[in-house]
Amino acid sequence: MLAVRKRRSRSGAKPRDPERTRGRLLQAAFQEIHHSGFRSADLDAILANAGVTKGALYYHFDNKEALGYAVADEIIASRVRQKWVQPLQNAKNPIDVLIRIVQSHSQKREDVQRGCELLNLAQEMSGLDEGFRKRTARIYKDWHDAMAEALREGQKRRVVRSDINANETATFLIAAWEGYAVLGKNSQDPRMLQSGKRSVSRHLELLRPVPVRGRTRTRG
């Protein structure tokens, strides 16, 4: 720890607006990692895009790995919470909410080509670095748990089929959606993601209870 403090004091003075500088670094690092992957991410490109010095970088982060961890913890986790977790909290009908989320996903060619930021990082780094594996696993768990809990609440309100397993269904939905993200990125074709939207939405529709039709008795 002492060595880190000494290195930080030599590498640069405290930025004038530390929080703003740190935020710019995280956003620039996120964009670079999403575009190039963590291992190929260029620190000089991150500094240039953030408009900060190397001293400012090392004032906030000990190394590239620490910067990557912060991107996962603060940027990627936040994006998943905003898109998937928060809308499901206290949702009256989780199926309606999930279909809206799926249908709202960008089909811009550049977004499809870059793929899912969480999936990209998990695929690249989970087998190489335990810190990244734990972080991406935690984000996936938060996503899964929010979806499963919303489905269970929907079952209580009888807007979700009672015969489904909420945990297994949540796992399947995440796997299906992320699978289409991989296929879209690999094919570089927005039509693949459009197909995924239709398929996942159709599956969600099947989670609704089947209306009970009344029977008319005939008198003999």
Coordinates of C-alpha atoms in Angstrom, one line a residue:
M1 CA 0.0 0.0 0.0
L2 CA 2.9 2.4 0.8
A3 CA 4.4 1.8 -2.6
V4 CA 1.2 2.6 -4.3
R5 CA 0.9 5.8 -2.3
K6 CA 4.4 6.8 -3.3
R7 CA 3.8 6.0 -6.9
R8 CA 0.6 8.0 -6.9
S9 CA 2.3 11.0 -5.4
R10 CA 5.0 10.9 -8.1
S11 CA 2.6 10.3 -11.0
G12 CA 0.6 13.5 -10.8
A13 CA -1.1 16.1 -8.6
K14 CA -4.7 15.7 -7.4
P15 CA -7.1 16.7 -10.2
R16 CA -9.0 19.9 -9.7
D17 CA -12.3 18.1 -10.0
P18 CA -11.6 14.5 -8.9
E19 CA -15.1 13.1 -9.3
R20 CA -15.6 14.6 -12.7
T21 CA -12.2 13.4 -13.9
R22 CA -12.9 9.9 -12.6
G23 CA -16.2 9.8 -14.3
R24 CA -14.7 10.8 -17.6
L25 CA -12.1 8.1 -17.3
L26 CA -14.7 5.5 -16.6
Q27 CA -16.8 6.5 -19.5
A28 CA -13.9 6.6 -21.9
A29 CA -12.6 3.2 -20.6
F30 CA -16.1 1.7 -21.0
Q31 CA -16.3 2.8 -24.6
E32 CA -12.8 1.5 -25.4
I33 CA -13.4 -1.8 -23.7
H34 CA -16.7 -2.2 -25.4
H35 CA -15.1 -1.5 -28.8
S36 CA -11.8 -3.4 -28.5
G37 CA -12.2 -5.7 -25.5
F38 CA -10.3 -5.3 -22.2
R39 CA -7.0 -6.9 -23.2
S40 CA -6.8 -4.8 -26.4
A41 CA -8.0 -1.6 -24.8
D42 CA -5.5 1.2 -25.3
L43 CA -4.7 3.4 -22.3
D44 CA -3.5 6.2 -24.5
A45 CA -6.8 6.2 -26.4
I46 CA -8.7 6.2 -23.1
L47 CA -6.7 9.2 -21.8
A48 CA -7.2 11.1 -25.1
N49 CA -10.9 10.4 -25.1
A50 CA -11.3 11.4 -21.5
G51 CA -9.1 14.5 -22.0
V52 CA -7.0 13.7 -18.9
T53 CA -3.3 13.0 -18.1
K54 CA -1.7 9.8 -17.2
G55 CA -1.1 11.2 -13.8
A56 CA -4.8 11.7 -13.3
L57 CA -5.4 8.1 -14.3
Y58 CA -3.0 6.8 -11.7
Y59 CA -4.4 9.1 -9.1
H60 CA -7.6 7.2 -9.3
F61 CA -6.6 3.7 -10.4
D62 CA -3.6 1.6 -9.5
N63 CA -3.4 0.0 -12.9
K64 CA -5.4 -1.0 -16.0
E65 CA -7.0 -4.0 -14.2
A66 CA -8.3 -1.7 -11.4
L67 CA -9.8 0.6 -14.1
G68 CA -11.4 -2.4 -15.8
Y69 CA -12.9 -3.6 -12.5
A70 CA -14.4 -0.2 -11.9
V71 CA -15.9 -0.2 -15.3
A72 CA -17.6 -3.5 -14.5
D73 CA -18.7 -2.5 -11.0
E74 CA -19.9 1.0 -11.8
I75 CA -20.7 1.4 -15.5
I76 CA -21.8 -2.0 -16.8
A77 CA -23.6 -3.0 -13.6
S78 CA -25.4 0.4 -13.7
R79 CA -26.5 -0.1 -17.3
V80 CA -27.9 -3.5 -16.5
R81 CA -29.7 -2.2 -13.5
Q82 CA -31.2 0.7 -15.4
K83 CA -32.4 -1.5 -18.3
W84 CA -33.4 -4.7 -16.7
V85 CA -33.7 -4.4 -12.9
Q86 CA -35.3 -1.1 -12.1
P87 CA -38.2 -1.4 -14.6
L88 CA -39.2 -4.7 -13.0
Q89 CA -39.3 -3.3 -9.4
N90 CA -43.0 -3.1 -8.4
A91 CA -44.1 -3.9 -11.9
K92 CA -47.8 -4.8 -12.1
N93 CA -47.3 -7.1 -15.0
P94 CA -43.6 -8.3 -15.5
I95 CA -44.4 -9.8 -18.9
D96 CA -45.5 -6.5 -20.3
V97 CA -42.4 -4.8 -18.9
L98 CA -40.0 -7.5 -20.2
I99 CA -41.5 -7.3 -23.7
R100 CA -41.1 -3.5 -23.7
I101 CA -37.5 -3.9 -22.6
V102 CA -36.8 -6.4 -25.3
Q103 CA -38.5 -4.4 -28.0
S104 CA -36.7 -1.2 -27.0
H105 CA -33.3 -2.6 -27.6
S106 CA -31.3 -0.8 -30.2
Q107 CA -31.1 -2.3 -33.7
K108 CA -28.5 0.2 -35.0
R109 CA -25.9 -1.6 -37.0
E110 CA -23.0 -0.3 -34.9
D111 CA -24.7 -1.4 -31.6
V112 CA -25.4 -4.9 -33.0
Q113 CA -21.8 -5.2 -34.2
R114 CA -20.4 -4.2 -30.8
G115 CA -22.7 -6.7 -28.9
C116 CA -23.6 -6.8 -25.3
E117 CA -21.0 -5.1 -23.1
L118 CA -21.6 -7.5 -20.2
L119 CA -21.5 -10.6 -22.4
N120 CA -18.4 -9.4 -24.2
L121 CA -16.5 -8.9 -21.0
A122 CA -17.7 -12.2 -19.4
Q123 CA -16.7 -14.2 -22.5
E124 CA -13.3 -12.5 -22.8
M125 CA -12.1 -12.4 -19.2
S126 CA -14.0 -15.0 -17.1
G127 CA -11.5 -17.7 -17.9
L128 CA -8.5 -15.5 -17.4
D129 CA -9.2 -13.3 -14.4
E130 CA -11.1 -14.3 -11.3
G131 CA -11.8 -10.7 -10.5
F132 CA -13.6 -10.1 -13.8
R133 CA -15.4 -13.5 -13.5
K134 CA -16.8 -12.7 -10.1
R135 CA -17.9 -9.2 -11.2
T136 CA -19.7 -10.3 -14.3
A137 CA -21.3 -13.2 -12.4
R138 CA -22.6 -10.8 -9.8
I139 CA -24.2 -8.6 -12.5
Y140 CA -25.8 -11.6 -14.2
K141 CA -27.1 -12.8 -10.8
D142 CA -28.7 -9.4 -10.0
W143 CA -30.3 -9.4 -13.5
H144 CA -31.5 -13.0 -13.0
D145 CA -32.8 -12.4 -9.4
A146 CA -34.7 -9.3 -10.4
M147 CA -36.4 -11.2 -13.3
A148 CA -37.2 -14.2 -11.2
E149 CA -38.6 -12.2 -8.3
A150 CA -40.8 -10.2 -10.7
L151 CA -42.1 -13.4 -12.2
R152 CA -43.0 -14.8 -8.8
E153 CA -44.8 -11.6 -7.9
G154 CA -46.7 -11.9 -11.2
Q155 CA -47.7 -15.4 -10.2
K156 CA -49.1 -14.2 -7.0
R157 CA -51.2 -11.6 -8.9
R158 CA -52.2 -14.3 -11.5
V159 CA -50.7 -12.5 -14.4
V160 CA -48.0 -15.1 -14.9
R161 CA -48.6 -18.8 -15.3
S162 CA -48.5 -20.6 -12.0
D163 CA -46.9 -23.8 -13.4
I164 CA -43.6 -22.2 -14.5
N165 CA -40.4 -22.2 -12.4
A166 CA -39.5 -18.5 -12.0
N167 CA -35.7 -19.2 -11.5
E168 CA -35.4 -21.5 -14.5
T169 CA -37.5 -19.2 -16.7
A170 CA -35.3 -16.2 -15.8
T171 CA -32.2 -18.2 -16.6
F172 CA -33.7 -19.3 -20.0
L173 CA -34.7 -15.7 -20.9
I174 CA -31.2 -14.3 -20.2
A175 CA -29.6 -17.2 -22.1
A176 CA -31.9 -16.7 -25.1
W177 CA -31.4 -13.0 -25.2
E178 CA -27.6 -13.1 -24.8
G179 CA -27.5 -15.9 -27.4
Y180 CA -29.2 -13.6 -29.9
A181 CA -26.7 -10.9 -29.0
V182 CA -23.8 -13.2 -29.8
L183 CA -25.4 -14.3 -33.1
G184 CA -26.1 -10.7 -34.1
K185 CA -22.5 -9.6 -33.3
N186 CA -21.1 -12.6 -35.2
S187 CA -23.4 -12.1 -38.3
Q188 CA -23.1 -8.3 -38.1
D189 CA -26.7 -8.3 -39.2
P190 CA -29.4 -6.3 -37.3
R191 CA -32.0 -8.7 -38.7
M192 CA -30.6 -11.4 -36.4
L193 CA -31.4 -9.2 -33.4
Q194 CA -34.9 -8.5 -34.8
S195 CA -35.5 -12.2 -35.0
G196 CA -34.4 -12.5 -31.4
K197 CA -36.8 -9.8 -30.3
R198 CA -39.7 -11.6 -32.0
S199 CA -38.7 -15.0 -30.6
V200 CA -38.2 -13.8 -27.0
S201 CA -41.3 -11.7 -27.0
R202 CA -43.3 -14.8 -28.3
H203 CA -41.9 -16.9 -25.4
L204 CA -42.9 -14.2 -22.9
E205 CA -46.4 -14.1 -24.3
L206 CA -46.6 -17.9 -23.5
L207 CA -46.0 -17.1 -19.9
R208 CA -49.4 -15.5 -19.5
P209 CA -52.2 -17.6 -17.9
V210 CA -54.6 -19.2 -20.3
P211 CA -58.0 -17.7 -19.9
V212 CA -60.6 -20.1 -18.6
R213 CA -63.5 -20.3 -20.9
G214 CA -66.9 -20.7 -19.4
R215 CA -68.9 -23.8 -20.2
T216 CA -72.6 -23.6 -21.0
R217 CA -74.6 -26.5 -19.5
T218 CA -77.4 -28.0 -21.5
R219 CA -80.5 -29.2 -19.7
G220 CA -81.9 -32.6 -20.6

